[in-house]
GROMACS .gro file of C-alpha atoms in nm:
model
  393
    1MET     CA    1  14.081  11.195  10.752
    2VAL     CA    2  14.129  10.948  11.047
    3LEU     CA    3  14.214  10.587  10.950
    4GLU     CA    4  14.030  10.371  11.195
    5ALA     CA    5  13.916  10.019  11.266
    6THR     CA    6  13.611  10.025  11.469
    7MET     CA    7  13.428   9.758  11.678
    8ILE     CA    8  13.067   9.831  11.780
    9CYS     CA    9  12.925   9.629  12.072
   10ILE     CA   10  12.559   9.601  12.062
   11ASP     CA   11  12.319   9.545  12.373
   12ASN     CA   12  12.085   9.277  12.283
   13SER     CA   13  11.961   9.192  12.639
   14GLU     CA   14  11.604   9.150  12.751
   15TRP     CA   15  11.598   9.509  12.854
   16MET     CA   16  11.596   9.612  12.485
   17ARG     CA   17  11.236   9.521  12.461
   18ASN     CA   18  11.135   9.839  12.656
   19GLY     CA   19  10.950  10.113  12.462
   20ASP     CA   20  11.080  10.426  12.655
   21TYR     CA   21  11.293  10.499  12.337
   22SER     CA   22  11.073  10.511  12.024
   23PRO     CA   23  10.973  10.267  11.887
   24SER     CA   24  11.180  10.045  12.114
   25ARG     CA   25  11.535  10.038  12.278
   26PHE     CA   26  11.659   9.777  12.035
   27GLU     CA   27  11.517   9.943  11.722
   28ALA     CA   28  11.644  10.287  11.830
   29GLN     CA   29  11.997  10.136  11.909
   30THR     CA   30  11.987   9.972  11.560
   31GLU     CA   31  11.916  10.288  11.380
   32ALA     CA   32  12.203  10.472  11.564
   33VAL     CA   33  12.438  10.180  11.480
   34ASN     CA   34  12.351  10.199  11.104
   35LEU     CA   35  12.414  10.575  11.110
   36ILE     CA   36  12.753  10.555  11.269
   37CYS     CA   37  12.863  10.259  11.037
   38GLY     CA   38  12.779  10.471  10.742
   39ALA     CA   39  12.969  10.775  10.885
   40LYS     CA   40  13.279  10.574  10.956
   41THR     CA   41  13.290  10.408  10.621
   42GLN     CA   42  13.222  10.727  10.436
   43SER     CA   43  13.482  10.948  10.617
   44ASN     CA   44  13.773  10.726  10.487
   45PRO     CA   45  13.735  10.442  10.223
   46GLU     CA   46  13.986  10.236  10.399
   47ASN     CA   47  13.799  10.246  10.737
   48THR     CA   48  13.667   9.922  10.859
   49VAL     CA   49  13.375   9.844  11.095
   50GLY     CA   50  13.288   9.531  11.291
   51ILE     CA   51  12.981   9.435  11.497
   52LEU     CA   52  12.934   9.206  11.806
   53THR     CA   53  12.668   9.127  12.057
   54MET     CA   54  12.707   9.125  12.432
   55ALA     CA   55  12.398   8.941  12.562
   56GLY     CA   56  12.211   8.624  12.482
   57LYS     CA   57  12.403   8.295  12.509
   58GLY     CA   58  12.720   8.481  12.498
   59VAL     CA   59  12.942   8.741  12.320
   60ARG     CA   60  12.916   8.672  11.938
   61VAL     CA   61  13.094   8.844  11.670
   62LEU     CA   62  12.870   8.920  11.382
   63ALA     CA   63  13.103   9.088  11.151
   64THR     CA   64  13.479   9.125  11.174
   65PRO     CA   65  13.609   9.469  11.068
   66THR     CA   66  13.527   9.523  10.701
   67THR     CA   67  13.474   9.796  10.442
   68ASP     CA   68  13.161   9.634  10.315
   69LEU     CA   69  12.880   9.862  10.446
   70ALA     CA   70  12.621   9.623  10.306
   71LYS     CA   71  12.744   9.324  10.499
   72ILE     CA   72  12.760   9.531  10.811
   73LEU     CA   73  12.406   9.654  10.784
   74ALA     CA   74  12.276   9.297  10.687
   75CYS     CA   75  12.409   9.148  11.014
   76MET     CA   76  12.189   9.362  11.221
   77HIS     CA   77  11.868   9.213  11.098
   78GLY     CA   78  11.708   8.916  11.291
   79LEU     CA   79  11.901   8.935  11.608
   80ASP     CA   80  11.758   8.767  11.906
   81MET     CA   81  11.712   8.938  12.237
   82GLY     CA   82  11.765   8.775  12.579
   83GLY     CA   83  11.983   8.732  12.877
   84GLU     CA   84  12.185   8.996  13.052
   85LEU     CA   85  12.447   9.244  12.931
   86ASN     CA   86  12.813   9.122  12.967
   87LEU     CA   87  12.995   9.450  12.918
   88ALA     CA   88  13.349   9.325  13.017
   89ALA     CA   89  13.354   9.034  12.792
   90GLY     CA   90  13.222   9.238  12.504
   91ILE     CA   91  13.485   9.494  12.526
   92GLN     CA   92  13.774   9.216  12.569
   93VAL     CA   93  13.642   9.032  12.252
   94ALA     CA   94  13.615   9.360  12.064
   95GLN     CA   95  13.983   9.447  12.163
   96LEU     CA   96  14.091   9.095  12.040
   97ALA     CA   97  13.916   9.155  11.707
   98LEU     CA   98  14.084   9.485  11.659
   99LYS     CA   99  14.434   9.331  11.737
  100HIS     CA  100  14.394   9.106  11.442
  101ARG     CA  101  14.302   9.377  11.199
  102GLN     CA  102  14.477   9.347  10.858
  103ASN     CA  103  14.584   9.707  10.835
  104LYS     CA  104  14.803   9.781  11.126
  105ASN     CA  105  14.810  10.158  11.047
  106GLN     CA  106  14.448  10.176  11.139
  107GLN     CA  107  14.378  10.345  11.476
  108GLN     CA  108  14.159  10.127  11.708
  109ARG     CA  109  13.838  10.221  11.850
  110ILE     CA  110  13.559  10.048  12.039
  111ILE     CA  111  13.191  10.191  12.058
  112VAL     CA  112  12.975  10.041  12.337
  113PHE     CA  113  12.595  10.074  12.354
  114ALA     CA  114  12.488  10.003  12.720
  115GLY     CA  115  12.101  10.009  12.766
  116SER     CA  116  12.072   9.765  13.045
  117PRO     CA  117  12.215   9.751  13.407
  118VAL     CA  118  12.601   9.691  13.434
  119LYS     CA  119  12.677   9.410  13.697
  120TYR     CA  120  13.053   9.471  13.722
  121ASP     CA  121  13.225   9.679  13.994
  122LYS     CA  122  13.407   9.989  13.915
  123LYS     CA  123  13.751   9.825  13.986
  124VAL     CA  124  13.690   9.555  13.715
  125LEU     CA  125  13.587   9.818  13.466
  126GLU     CA  126  13.885  10.034  13.562
  127MET     CA  127  14.116   9.742  13.491
  128ILE     CA  128  13.971   9.675  13.153
  129GLY     CA  129  14.015  10.051  13.070
  130LYS     CA  130  14.364  10.055  13.154
  131LYS     CA  131  14.433   9.752  12.944
  132LEU     CA  132  14.268   9.934  12.651
  133LYS     CA  133  14.470  10.246  12.711
  134LYS     CA  134  14.786  10.047  12.713
  135ASN     CA  135  14.699   9.901  12.368
  136SER     CA  136  14.598  10.247  12.229
  137VAL     CA  137  14.245  10.159  12.214
  138ALA     CA  138  13.982  10.455  12.215
  139LEU     CA  139  13.646  10.388  12.367
  140ASP     CA  140  13.311  10.568  12.309
  141ILE     CA  141  13.026  10.485  12.546
  142VAL     CA  142  12.651  10.548  12.468
  143ASN     CA  143  12.458  10.516  12.784
  144PHE     CA  144  12.068  10.492  12.754
  145GLY     CA  145  11.810  10.363  12.999
  146ALA     CA  146  11.797  10.443  13.361
  147GLU     CA  147  11.735  10.114  13.561
  148ASP     CA  148  12.036  10.115  13.772
  149ASP     CA  149  12.145  10.441  13.945
  150GLY     CA  150  12.496  10.315  13.988
  151LYS     CA  151  12.542  10.252  13.612
  152PRO     CA  152  12.652  10.617  13.502
  153GLU     CA  153  12.926  10.615  13.770
  154LYS     CA  154  13.070  10.272  13.666
  155LEU     CA  155  13.079  10.387  13.300
  156GLU     CA  156  13.247  10.714  13.396
  157ALA     CA  157  13.508  10.529  13.582
  158LEU     CA  158  13.568  10.293  13.269
  159LEU     CA  159  13.605  10.618  13.055
  160SER     CA  160  13.843  10.786  13.291
  161ALA     CA  161  14.062  10.481  13.292
  162VAL     CA  162  14.081  10.443  12.917
  163ASN     CA  163  14.090  10.803  12.811
  164ASN     CA  164  14.409  10.945  12.659
  165ASN     CA  165  14.418  11.302  12.535
  166ASP     CA  166  14.033  11.314  12.516
  167SER     CA  167  14.021  11.041  12.252
  168SER     CA  168  13.749  10.866  12.438
  169HIS     CA  169  13.394  10.986  12.493
  170ILE     CA  170  13.061  10.912  12.680
  171VAL     CA  171  12.728  11.023  12.603
  172HIS     CA  172  12.423  10.995  12.844
  173ILE     CA  173  12.093  10.987  12.653
  174PRO     CA  174  11.778  11.000  12.878
  175PRO     CA  175  11.435  10.854  12.768
  176GLY     CA  176  11.232  11.106  12.543
  177PRO     CA  177  11.069  11.147  12.205
  178ASP     CA  178  11.404  11.224  12.039
  179ALA     CA  179  11.555  10.908  11.878
  180LEU     CA  180  11.928  10.797  11.971
  181SER     CA  181  12.047  10.882  11.624
  182ASN     CA  182  11.932  11.236  11.643
  183VAL     CA  183  12.100  11.299  11.965
  184LEU     CA  184  12.428  11.132  11.851
  185LEU     CA  185  12.442  11.348  11.547
  186SER     CA  186  12.590  11.637  11.751
  187THR     CA  187  12.812  11.431  11.983
  188PRO     CA  188  13.175  11.339  11.952
  189VAL     CA  189  13.071  10.977  11.935
  190PHE     CA  190  12.940  11.050  11.583
  191THR     CA  191  13.160  11.344  11.465
  192GLY     CA  192  13.478  11.201  11.608
  193ASP     CA  193  13.740  11.467  11.721
  194GLY     CA  194  13.647  11.705  11.445
  195GLU     CA  195  13.856  11.514  11.202
  196GLY     CA  196  13.607  11.287  11.057
  197GLY     CA  197  13.591  11.464  10.720
  198ASN     CA  198  13.306  11.494  10.476
  199GLY     CA  199  13.174  11.133  10.568
  200PHE     CA  200  13.009  11.261  10.896
  201ALA     CA  201  12.865  11.558  10.719
  202ALA     CA  202  12.720  11.329  10.452
  203ALA     CA  203  12.581  11.090  10.712
  204ALA     CA  204  12.409  11.391  10.891
  205ALA     CA  205  12.259  11.500  10.565
  206ALA     CA  206  12.134  11.155  10.515
  207ALA     CA  207  11.973  11.151  10.847
  208ASP     CA  208  11.809  11.492  10.770
  209GLY     CA  209  11.683  11.354  10.423
  210HIS     CA  210  11.888  11.617  10.235
  211PHE     CA  211  12.034  11.393   9.972
  212ASP     CA  212  11.912  11.444   9.614
  213PHE     CA  213  11.671  11.166   9.520
  214GLY     CA  214  11.711  11.029   9.860
  215VAL     CA  215  12.041  10.835   9.774
  216ASP     CA  216  12.391  10.913   9.925
  217PRO     CA  217  12.646  10.936   9.636
  218ASN     CA  218  12.908  10.829   9.850
  219ILE     CA  219  12.750  10.489   9.930
  220ASP     CA  220  12.601  10.421   9.597
  221PRO     CA  221  12.743  10.655   9.336
  222GLU     CA  222  12.631  10.449   9.039
  223LEU     CA  223  12.265  10.466   9.163
  224ALA     CA  224  12.290  10.843   9.237
  225LEU     CA  225  12.431  10.894   8.883
  226ALA     CA  226  12.163  10.694   8.722
  227LEU     CA  227  11.885  10.883   8.924
  228ARG     CA  228  12.034  11.220   8.815
  229VAL     CA  229  12.058  11.116   8.445
  230SER     CA  230  11.707  10.988   8.453
  231MET     CA  231  11.592  11.316   8.602
  232GLU     CA  232  11.774  11.517   8.338
  233GLU     CA  233  11.622  11.300   8.058
  234GLU     CA  234  11.278  11.342   8.201
  235ARG     CA  235  11.331  11.722   8.230
  236ALA     CA  236  11.449  11.735   7.856
  237ARG     CA  237  11.158  11.529   7.751
  238GLN     CA  238  10.900  11.758   7.910
  239GLU     CA  239  11.076  12.072   7.768
  240ALA     CA  240  11.065  11.917   7.424
  241ALA     CA  241  10.701  11.812   7.461
  242ALA     CA  242  10.611  12.179   7.569
  243LYS     CA  243  10.812  12.320   7.272
  244ARG     CA  244  10.622  12.093   7.030
  245ALA     CA  245  10.281  12.194   7.176
  246ALA     CA  246  10.372  12.556   7.149
  247GLU     CA  247  10.485  12.514   6.790
  248ALA     CA  248  10.160  12.325   6.702
  249ALA     CA  249   9.948  12.604   6.872
  250ALA     CA  250  10.141  12.871   6.671
  251GLN     CA  251  10.098  12.691   6.337
  252GLN     CA  252   9.715  12.645   6.407
  253GLU     CA  253   9.684  13.001   6.489
  254LYS     CA  254   9.882  13.099   6.172
  255GLY     CA  255   9.652  12.885   5.947
  256GLU     CA  256   9.341  13.047   6.094
  257GLU     CA  257   9.487  13.386   6.031
  258SER     CA  258   9.572  13.295   5.658
  259SER     CA  259   9.221  13.152   5.606
  260SER     CA  260   9.066  13.468   5.735
  261ASN     CA  261   9.285  13.686   5.531
  262SER     CA  262   9.206  13.482   5.204
  263GLN     CA  263   8.838  13.529   5.284
  264ASP     CA  264   8.875  13.910   5.332
  265VAL     CA  265   9.072  13.931   4.995
  266THR     CA  266   8.801  13.762   4.812
  267MET     CA  267   8.544  13.994   4.956
  268ALA     CA  268   8.755  14.294   4.877
  269GLU     CA  269   8.808  14.189   4.515
  270SER     CA  270   8.442  14.145   4.456
  271GLY     CA  271   8.350  14.483   4.599
  272HIS     CA  272   8.087  14.351   4.858
  273PRO     CA  273   8.070  14.081   5.098
  274VAL     CA  274   7.950  13.726   4.978
  275THR     CA  275   7.611  13.686   5.145
  276ALA     CA  276   7.306  13.452   5.096
  277GLU     CA  277   7.125  13.720   4.916
  278THR     CA  278   7.400  13.771   4.671
  279THR     CA  279   7.406  13.387   4.604
  280GLU     CA  280   7.028  13.396   4.544
  281LYS     CA  281   7.043  13.683   4.297
  282ASN     CA  282   7.320  13.494   4.099
  283THR     CA  283   7.097  13.183   4.079
  284ASP     CA  284   6.816  13.376   3.945
  285ARG     CA  285   7.020  13.542   3.677
  286MET     CA  286   7.150  13.201   3.567
  287ASP     CA  287   6.795  13.068   3.547
  288GLU     CA  288   6.697  13.359   3.321
  289GLU     CA  289   6.993  13.312   3.104
  290LYS     CA  290   6.918  12.937   3.072
  291VAL     CA  291   6.556  13.017   2.966
  292VAL     CA  292   6.675  13.258   2.685
  293LEU     CA  293   6.929  13.007   2.559
  294ASP     CA  294   6.656  12.742   2.552
  295GLN     CA  295   6.435  12.973   2.346
  296ALA     CA  296   6.726  13.055   2.107
  297LEU     CA  297   6.792  12.677   2.056
  298ALA     CA  298   6.436  12.607   1.993
  299ILE     CA  299   6.418  12.880   1.729
  300SER     CA  300   6.745  12.759   1.560
  301MET     CA  301   6.574  12.395   1.540
  302ASP     CA  302   6.298  12.574   1.350
  303ILE     CA  303   6.036  12.485   1.606
  304PRO     CA  304   5.716  12.667   1.492
  305ARG     CA  305   5.613  12.963   1.698
  306SER     CA  306   5.295  13.177   1.660
  307ASP     CA  307   5.286  13.541   1.578
  308HIS     CA  308   5.139  13.605   1.914
  309SER     CA  309   5.443  13.456   2.097
  310MET     CA  310   5.687  13.654   1.853
  311GLY     CA  311   5.507  13.955   1.941
  312ASP     CA  312   5.534  13.905   2.306
  313THR     CA  313   5.900  13.831   2.266
  314ALA     CA  314   5.947  14.154   2.070
  315ASN     CA  315   5.773  14.344   2.340
  316GLU     CA  316   5.970  14.193   2.622
  317ASP     CA  317   6.314  14.204   2.467
  318PRO     CA  318   6.381  14.385   2.117
  319GLU     CA  319   6.728  14.241   2.090
  320LEU     CA  320   6.590  13.885   2.127
  321ALA     CA  321   6.316  13.963   1.858
  322LEU     CA  322   6.597  14.076   1.616
  323ALA     CA  323   6.798  13.761   1.674
  324LEU     CA  324   6.507  13.536   1.623
  325GLN     CA  325   6.421  13.725   1.286
  326MET     CA  326   6.786  13.699   1.158
  327SER     CA  327   6.770  13.320   1.246
  328MET     CA  328   6.448  13.277   1.042
  329GLN     CA  329   6.592  13.467   0.748
  330GLU     CA  330   6.901  13.227   0.751
  331SER     CA  331   6.683  12.920   0.760
  332ALA     CA  332   6.485  13.065   0.455
  333GLU     CA  333   6.797  13.125   0.263
  334ASP     CA  334   6.915  12.766   0.334
  335SER     CA  335   6.595  12.634   0.212
  336SER     CA  336   6.614  12.841  -0.126
  337ASN     CA  337   6.957  12.720  -0.178
  338GLN     CA  338   6.851  12.366  -0.111
  339SER     CA  339   6.571  12.388  -0.370
  340ASP     CA  340   6.818  12.524  -0.639
  341VAL     CA  341   7.043  12.241  -0.595
  342SER     CA  342   6.750  11.999  -0.620
  343LYS     CA  343   6.652  12.171  -0.955
  344VAL     CA  344   7.002  12.125  -1.085
  345LEU     CA  345   7.012  11.758  -0.977
  346GLY     CA  346   6.675  11.709  -1.151
  347ASP     CA  347   6.795  11.826  -1.485
  348GLN     CA  348   6.900  11.497  -1.639
  349ALA     CA  349   7.043  11.646  -1.965
  350PHE     CA  350   7.264  11.882  -1.781
  351MET     CA  351   7.388  11.600  -1.546
  352SER     CA  352   7.457  11.371  -1.849
  353SER     CA  353   7.672  11.651  -2.015
  354ILE     CA  354   7.869  11.682  -1.701
  355ILE     CA  355   7.919  11.316  -1.645
  356ALA     CA  356   8.023  11.271  -2.010
  357SER     CA  357   8.286  11.548  -1.977
  358LEU     CA  358   8.448  11.363  -1.685
  359PRO     CA  359   8.755  11.158  -1.800
  360GLY     CA  360   8.702  10.782  -1.767
  361VAL     CA  361   8.338  10.798  -1.686
  362ASP     CA  362   8.092  10.604  -1.927
  363PRO     CA  363   7.748  10.767  -1.926
  364ASN     CA  364   7.597  10.451  -2.052
  365ASP     CA  365   7.729  10.259  -1.750
  366PRO     CA  366   7.421  10.095  -1.570
  367SER     CA  367   7.554  10.215  -1.234
  368VAL     CA  368   7.595  10.569  -1.360
  369LYS     CA  369   7.236  10.564  -1.510
  370GLU     CA  370   7.118  10.431  -1.175
  371LEU     CA  371   7.270  10.702  -0.982
  372LEU     CA  372   7.122  10.979  -1.222
  373ALA     CA  373   6.772  10.821  -1.175
  374SER     CA  374   6.810  10.821  -0.805
  375LEU     CA  375   6.916  11.183  -0.806
  376GLN     CA  376   6.632  11.280  -1.025
  377GLY     CA  377   6.384  11.097  -0.802
  378GLN     CA  378   6.499  11.275  -0.498
  379SER     CA  379   6.481  11.605  -0.667
  380GLU     CA  380   6.116  11.531  -0.764
  381SER     CA  381   6.012  11.425  -0.419
  382GLU     CA  382   6.171  11.748  -0.259
  383GLN     CA  383   5.974  11.966  -0.517
  384LYS     CA  384   5.654  11.784  -0.422
  385GLU     CA  385   5.720  11.872  -0.057
  386GLU     CA  386   5.779  12.237  -0.131
  387GLU     CA  387   5.457  12.279  -0.330
  388PRO     CA  388   5.209  12.236  -0.045
  389SER     CA  389   5.403  12.482   0.169
  390LYS     CA  390   5.378  12.744  -0.122
  391ASP     CA  391   5.005  12.685  -0.143
  392ASP     CA  392   4.968  12.731   0.235
  393LYS     CA  393   5.134  13.085   0.213
   0.00000   0.00000   0.00000
């Protein structure tokens, strides 16, 4: 890679307001200068670039040779246009700035943008060229604008005087739709002598918009890395979201299948599908069973029923009639047993002998007598209740 210190001379005369180069001469020149500055600094990290203007109130150095690309690009904004181009003074000031460069191992190069008429004679320009050649300073000339027919010959004479082993170049760019930067991409002014390295290729890619994320990693590696990491994180997040959505859909589909299978198993075990008709039949059966249970409960509670209802029940359900008959027999037996107990309790002599035989019990005790009297009264009342029922039979 070539190690160079470069001074770029800008034409900021009144002629730069013309619009024959889109969008104007000055803006087209500014774009080309920015492109060249980026290519120079990228081709070698130790390369330096400086900027000066050649019109207006006089030659003015905007930036001495530096590696800070941001500083170089910033000095291009807000420039005033006016006056005439002073090419000879601009080249001499640029040579002086390169002479005071810090790294003496850097090769010296001046790039001149001439977009307005040149007022100097060929001889003056040839003298300047010889001086540059003596001090090993290379010169690149960008000629654009065609106001003066004699300007190309003057610039060619200047180049012939300074050229040494084809280290200097000149480019004539006629007016047209193509921007200056696009034309310069394929010229030696931009690419150097083929030894520019990757910096020129990177700048060409930037001009064509081929950088990932629109950022040159050579100019701002941290920003390019941050954008790349952010893009990878976003891609990973989208893949994770798609995976979660697929898993959720699979689980939902699996749940629906298991629910359908469980319903099929239930229907298979029952032998027939569960329908509204089956549910209605089950309800009717439960209502019938409830009626039978209510009838049995009423019979067990000794609710009087007529012979006609018994006959109807016997005709409808013989088993139910048999159960009712057995329940009535059990009720009769309970009544007879209860009457026998009442008779025993009513026999006062028998009860007195039993109480006398009990150890520690005094038959003459008033409380014992009172108990026997109450038992006898209860027995008599129960016998009186049974007598009307026997008469009824």
